[in-house]
Amino acid sequence: MRDFILRCINIHKYWARKPDNIVAAYIERYSKEGDTVLDPFSGSGVTAIEALRLGRKAIAVDLDPVGNFIALMTALPVDIDSLQEAFDALKDDVKDEILKYFKTICPECGKSATIHSLIYANNKPTKIVYECNNPVCEHKGLKDLTNADRKTISTIEETDVPYWYPDNELIWNSRVNVSRGEKVSDLFSKRNLIALSILYNGINKIEDELNRNMIKFAFSAALPQASKLLVYTPGQGPGWKVRGFWIPANRYEMNVWRFFENKFKKLVSGKKESNKLLSSKYSKDAFKIFNHSATELNSIPELKENSVDYVFTDPPYGDSVP
Ligand SMILES: C[S@@+](CC[C@H](N)C(=O)[O-])C[C@H]1O[C@@H](n2cnc3c(N)ncnc32)[C@H](O)[C@@H]1O
């Protein structure tokens, strides 16, 4: 049972997420089925999801729209076949356009290969992890950057990002390695900004709102793997290992399509589980979510006198998360 909900809750990172089994134990001990449970600093919604799973009604309040989005996408039931169809159509629309930016030459057969990742040493791309596209070769491996690869990088650096991408400044905070004037786009290589803008533009064309939002959820969850925050340590896989926005000089640059597709598979497996656990319990009446400050709960009409049976919460601490 525990694994089910964890798989779904863990689709998307959220700083300071609380362990679901401990939150569940409190809810079971201090409330009963049919009660209403409130979390006024709900973050990614662990309290609300667990309350719902345990047959309570849940009210989640948080200032952070991303936290609220994660909570809602985790709870909402979705038709898996329809979601898969929307993804397949997106794949037809954007995959080839994205993979154009991840091409290299196979050193074994001299034919086209796909870049899985680039490895940077001292802020310079030095090695490429590739897979050959030639069906009679299919060689996979690690190669040194060639002059042709360097030329491709220079061309990409001069290419405009084709669609919208966020270019706003991050909130300055040295405790999480954000320097003054640093922008969201500074966290991504030009190649990956281009690829992400193509992908995000494709997602926005999905007509069905629920499918579009679910796939946006997978996109948002995959963003760390698209960023410059992935430390390269020989013998270890890529990972966002330091809290905050530290850009290591030795790092990976990953193929956007590959990890996005992988994240989508994880989303499908998480949603299969959450559909089983939550769909009979979820309704707009049973799960209410507010993008609101906990300092003004009395202005939420649903939180009138005696409307809540149990509060479980986990307030913010210090300014460690801007
Ligand atoms: C420690 S985190 C909660 C994490 C949550 N327990 C989870 O498992 O995901 C604290 C949360 O408080 C939210 N927050 C900070 N100030 C707030 C305010 N005035 N009103 C509502 N939420 C606030 C933050 O956005 C953050 O999501």
GROMACS .gro file of C-alpha atoms in nm, residues 33-282:
model
  250
   33GLU     CA    1  -1.349   0.869   0.832
   34GLY     CA    2  -1.567   1.151   0.699
   35ASP     CA    3  -1.382   1.417   0.905
   36THR     CA    4  -1.226   1.723   0.743
   37VAL     CA    5  -0.846   1.761   0.763
   38LEU     CA    6  -0.674   2.096   0.696
   39ASP     CA    7  -0.311   2.168   0.608
   40PRO     CA    8  -0.260   2.546   0.578
   41PHE     CA    9   0.105   2.507   0.456
   42SER     CA   10   0.029   2.208   0.239
   43GLY     CA   11   0.324   2.222  -0.005
   44SER     CA   12   0.303   1.924  -0.241
   45GLY     CA   13  -0.011   1.804  -0.062
   46VAL     CA   14   0.108   1.500   0.133
   47THR     CA   15  -0.143   1.567   0.416
   48ALA     CA   16  -0.430   1.621   0.173
   49ILE     CA   17  -0.352   1.311  -0.036
   50GLU     CA   18  -0.317   1.091   0.272
   51ALA     CA   19  -0.636   1.234   0.424
   52LEU     CA   20  -0.824   1.158   0.104
   53ARG     CA   21  -0.680   0.808   0.081
   54LEU     CA   22  -0.796   0.744   0.437
   55GLY     CA   23  -1.155   0.851   0.363
   56ARG     CA   24  -1.134   1.203   0.511
   57LYS     CA   25  -1.212   1.530   0.334
   58ALA     CA   26  -0.906   1.743   0.269
   59ILE     CA   27  -0.845   2.117   0.255
   60ALA     CA   28  -0.502   2.224   0.129
   61VAL     CA   29  -0.378   2.585   0.143
   62ASP     CA   30  -0.042   2.707   0.014
   63LEU     CA   31   0.104   3.028  -0.126
   64ASP     CA   32   0.306   2.836  -0.385
   65PRO     CA   33   0.110   2.759  -0.705
   66VAL     CA   34   0.360   2.485  -0.797
   67GLY     CA   35   0.294   2.302  -0.468
   68ASN     CA   36  -0.081   2.330  -0.530
   69PHE     CA   37  -0.038   2.206  -0.887
   70ILE     CA   38   0.159   1.901  -0.768
   71ALA     CA   39  -0.107   1.824  -0.505
   72LEU     CA   40  -0.392   1.851  -0.756
   73MET     CA   41  -0.220   1.649  -1.030
   74THR     CA   42  -0.136   1.378  -0.777
   75ALA     CA   43  -0.496   1.353  -0.659
   76LEU     CA   44  -0.692   1.391  -0.985
   77PRO     CA   45  -0.808   1.068  -1.152
   78VAL     CA   46  -0.711   1.043  -1.521
   79ASP     CA   47  -0.800   0.808  -1.807
   80ILE     CA   48  -0.468   0.637  -1.879
   81ASP     CA   49  -0.552   0.542  -2.241
   82SER     CA   50  -0.651   0.895  -2.326
   83LEU     CA   51  -0.339   1.031  -2.152
   84GLN     CA   52  -0.120   0.788  -2.350
   85GLU     CA   53  -0.289   0.896  -2.677
   86ALA     CA   54  -0.220   1.262  -2.598
   87PHE     CA   55   0.144   1.175  -2.529
   88ASP     CA   56   0.178   0.974  -2.852
   89ALA     CA   57   0.040   1.268  -3.053
   90LEU     CA   58   0.285   1.501  -2.877
   91LYS     CA   59   0.567   1.259  -2.962
   92ASP     CA   60   0.468   1.266  -3.331
   93ASP     CA   61   0.459   1.644  -3.316
   94VAL     CA   62   0.790   1.727  -3.144
   95LYS     CA   63   1.026   1.431  -3.095
   96ASP     CA   64   1.212   1.457  -3.427
   97GLU     CA   65   1.234   1.837  -3.404
   98ILE     CA   66   1.393   1.806  -3.058
   99LEU     CA   67   1.629   1.521  -3.149
  100LYS     CA   68   1.774   1.731  -3.435
  101TYR     CA   69   1.964   1.912  -3.159
  102PHE     CA   70   2.107   1.589  -3.015
  103LYS     CA   71   2.294   1.447  -3.314
  104THR     CA   72   2.655   1.335  -3.337
  105ILE     CA   73   2.858   1.092  -3.549
  106CYS     CA   74   2.913   0.735  -3.434
  107PRO     CA   75   3.291   0.678  -3.403
  108GLU     CA   76   3.243   0.308  -3.492
  109CYS     CA   77   3.054   0.330  -3.824
  110GLY     CA   78   3.060   0.702  -3.909
  111LYS     CA   79   2.678   0.722  -3.933
  112SER     CA   80   2.435   0.939  -3.732
  113ALA     CA   81   2.408   0.877  -3.358
  114THR     CA   82   2.191   1.025  -3.082
  115ILE     CA   83   2.350   1.214  -2.794
  116HIS     CA   84   2.224   1.078  -2.462
  117SER     CA   85   2.428   1.329  -2.260
  118LEU     CA   86   2.730   1.557  -2.274
  119ILE     CA   87   2.984   1.565  -1.993
  120TYR     CA   88   3.133   1.900  -1.895
  121ALA     CA   89   3.471   1.935  -1.722
  122ASN     CA   90   3.560   2.282  -1.593
  123ASN     CA   91   3.255   2.426  -1.769
  124LYS     CA   92   3.362   2.290  -2.109
  125PRO     CA   93   3.190   2.002  -2.294
  126THR     CA   94   3.447   1.724  -2.327
  127LYS     CA   95   3.276   1.387  -2.373
  128ILE     CA   96   2.956   1.256  -2.529
  129VAL     CA   97   2.750   0.954  -2.427
  130TYR     CA   98   2.589   0.838  -2.754
  131GLU     CA   99   2.389   0.560  -2.918
  132CYS     CA  100   2.430   0.484  -3.289
  133ASN     CA  101   2.110   0.506  -3.500
  134ASN     CA  102   2.247   0.272  -3.770
  135PRO     CA  103   2.059  -0.060  -3.724
  136VAL     CA  104   2.362  -0.266  -3.829
  137CYS     CA  105   2.588  -0.090  -3.577
  138GLU     CA  106   2.378   0.026  -3.275
  139HIS     CA  107   2.699   0.098  -3.089
  140LYS     CA  108   2.659   0.272  -2.751
  141GLY     CA  109   2.940   0.439  -2.566
  142LEU     CA  110   3.145   0.739  -2.465
  143LYS     CA  111   3.345   0.946  -2.712
  144ASP     CA  112   3.557   1.260  -2.703
  145LEU     CA  113   3.409   1.575  -2.854
  146THR     CA  114   3.519   1.618  -3.214
  147ASN     CA  115   3.562   1.943  -3.411
  148ALA     CA  116   3.228   1.867  -3.579
  149ASP     CA  117   3.061   1.845  -3.235
  150ARG     CA  118   3.222   2.177  -3.134
  151LYS     CA  119   3.091   2.336  -3.454
  152THR     CA  120   2.740   2.207  -3.382
  153ILE     CA  121   2.757   2.361  -3.035
  154SER     CA  122   2.866   2.700  -3.182
  155THR     CA  123   2.575   2.688  -3.430
  156ILE     CA  124   2.330   2.607  -3.150
  157GLU     CA  125   2.468   2.895  -2.940
  158GLU     CA  126   2.378   3.131  -3.227
  159THR     CA  127   2.029   2.986  -3.277
  160ASP     CA  128   1.729   3.173  -3.131
  161VAL     CA  129   1.510   2.985  -2.886
  162PRO     CA  130   1.206   2.922  -3.111
  163TYR     CA  131   0.921   2.950  -2.860
  164TRP     CA  132   0.844   3.107  -2.523
  165TYR     CA  133   1.068   3.032  -2.225
  166PRO     CA  134   1.091   3.198  -1.880
  167ASP     CA  135   1.356   3.467  -1.865
  168ASN     CA  136   1.268   3.627  -1.533
  169GLU     CA  137   1.518   3.675  -1.251
  170LEU     CA  138   1.537   3.424  -0.966
  171ILE     CA  139   1.494   3.569  -0.618
  172TRP     CA  140   1.844   3.655  -0.496
  173ASN     CA  141   1.942   3.427  -0.207
  174SER     CA  142   2.302   3.320  -0.147
  175ARG     CA  143   2.183   3.042   0.087
  176VAL     CA  144   2.049   2.859  -0.216
  177ASN     CA  145   2.329   2.971  -0.451
  178VAL     CA  146   2.129   3.229  -0.645
  179SER     CA  147   2.345   3.526  -0.739
  180ARG     CA  148   2.214   3.877  -0.806
  181GLY     CA  149   2.061   3.912  -1.151
  182GLU     CA  150   2.066   3.536  -1.221
  183LYS     CA  151   1.782   3.432  -1.448
  184VAL     CA  152   1.580   3.110  -1.469
  185SER     CA  153   1.717   3.062  -1.822
  186ASP     CA  154   2.076   3.076  -1.688
  187LEU     CA  155   2.011   2.734  -1.530
  188PHE     CA  156   1.984   2.568  -1.875
  189SER     CA  157   2.218   2.520  -2.170
  190LYS     CA  158   2.114   2.686  -2.497
  191ARG     CA  159   2.058   2.341  -2.651
  192ASN     CA  160   1.822   2.240  -2.372
  193LEU     CA  161   1.641   2.577  -2.364
  194ILE     CA  162   1.565   2.530  -2.735
  195ALA     CA  163   1.452   2.170  -2.682
  196LEU     CA  164   1.239   2.258  -2.379
  197SER     CA  165   1.072   2.549  -2.560
  198ILE     CA  166   0.975   2.315  -2.848
  199LEU     CA  167   0.842   2.061  -2.600
  200TYR     CA  168   0.647   2.314  -2.390
  201ASN     CA  169   0.497   2.468  -2.703
  202GLY     CA  170   0.385   2.121  -2.815
  203ILE     CA  171   0.231   2.047  -2.474
  204ASN     CA  172   0.034   2.373  -2.485
  205LYS     CA  173  -0.129   2.256  -2.809
  206ILE     CA  174  -0.290   1.954  -2.636
  207GLU     CA  175  -0.662   2.030  -2.640
  208ASP     CA  176  -0.787   1.828  -2.345
  209GLU     CA  177  -0.714   2.033  -2.033
  210LEU     CA  178  -0.659   1.739  -1.796
  211ASN     CA  179  -0.421   1.557  -2.033
  212ARG     CA  180  -0.240   1.885  -2.103
  213ASN     CA  181  -0.194   1.953  -1.731
  214MET     CA  182  -0.084   1.595  -1.655
  215ILE     CA  183   0.181   1.614  -1.928
  216LYS     CA  184   0.286   1.958  -1.800
  217PHE     CA  185   0.325   1.791  -1.460
  218ALA     CA  186   0.567   1.538  -1.616
  219PHE     CA  187   0.747   1.826  -1.794
  220SER     CA  188   0.787   2.024  -1.471
  221ALA     CA  189   0.902   1.711  -1.285
  222ALA     CA  190   1.168   1.649  -1.552
  223LEU     CA  191   1.312   2.003  -1.549
  224PRO     CA  192   1.595   1.931  -1.301
  225GLN     CA  193   1.728   1.669  -1.546
  226ALA     CA  194   1.728   1.933  -1.820
  227SER     CA  195   1.923   2.182  -1.613
  228LYS     CA  196   2.289   2.261  -1.548
  229LEU     CA  197   2.248   2.145  -1.186
  230LEU     CA  198   2.345   1.781  -1.248
  231VAL     CA  199   2.681   1.709  -1.090
  232TYR     CA  200   2.916   1.481  -1.285
  233THR     CA  201   3.102   1.242  -1.057
  234PRO     CA  202   3.286   0.958  -1.236
  235GLY     CA  203   3.116   0.625  -1.166
  236GLN     CA  204   2.792   0.788  -1.051
  237GLY     CA  205   2.476   0.874  -1.242
  238PRO     CA  206   2.353   1.231  -1.294
  239GLY     CA  207   2.174   1.387  -1.000
  240TRP     CA  208   2.068   1.720  -0.850
  241LYS     CA  209   2.279   1.658  -0.543
  242VAL     CA  210   2.305   2.003  -0.380
  243ARG     CA  211   1.993   2.181  -0.257
  244GLY     CA  212   1.948   2.506  -0.441
  245PHE     CA  213   2.082   2.636  -0.771
  246TRP     CA  214   2.454   2.557  -0.766
  247ILE     CA  215   2.588   2.504  -1.120
  248PRO     CA  216   2.881   2.262  -1.091
  249ALA     CA  217   3.174   2.308  -1.332
  250ASN     CA  218   3.177   1.931  -1.381
  251ARG     CA  219   2.826   1.843  -1.488
  252TYR     CA  220   2.596   1.662  -1.730
  253GLU     CA  221   2.383   1.805  -2.008
  254MET     CA  222   2.108   1.551  -2.074
  255ASN     CA  223   1.898   1.475  -2.381
  256VAL     CA  224   1.564   1.650  -2.312
  257TRP     CA  225   1.343   1.409  -2.505
  258ARG     CA  226   1.488   1.092  -2.344
  259PHE     CA  227   1.438   1.194  -1.981
  260PHE     CA  228   1.100   1.356  -2.054
  261GLU     CA  229   0.974   1.030  -2.207
  262ASN     CA  230   1.112   0.844  -1.909
  263LYS     CA  231   0.936   1.082  -1.669
  264PHE     CA  232   0.610   1.033  -1.859
  265LYS     CA  233   0.640   0.654  -1.807
  266LYS     CA  234   0.683   0.717  -1.434
  267LEU     CA  235   0.380   0.947  -1.439
  268VAL     CA  236   0.170   0.673  -1.601
  269SER     CA  237   0.276   0.416  -1.345
  270GLY     CA  238   0.212   0.662  -1.059
  271LYS     CA  239  -0.129   0.760  -1.196
  272LYS     CA  240  -0.232   0.394  -1.237
  273GLU     CA  241  -0.168   0.353  -0.865
  274SER     CA  242  -0.330   0.682  -0.763
  275ASN     CA  243  -0.637   0.604  -0.978
  276LYS     CA  244  -0.678   0.279  -0.782
  277LEU     CA  245  -0.626   0.441  -0.444
  278LEU     CA  246  -0.794   0.778  -0.481
  279SER     CA  247  -1.041   0.789  -0.770
  280SER     CA  248  -1.331   0.649  -0.564
  281LYS     CA  249  -1.255   0.904  -0.293
  282TYR     CA  250  -1.175   1.212  -0.499
   0.00000   0.00000   0.00000
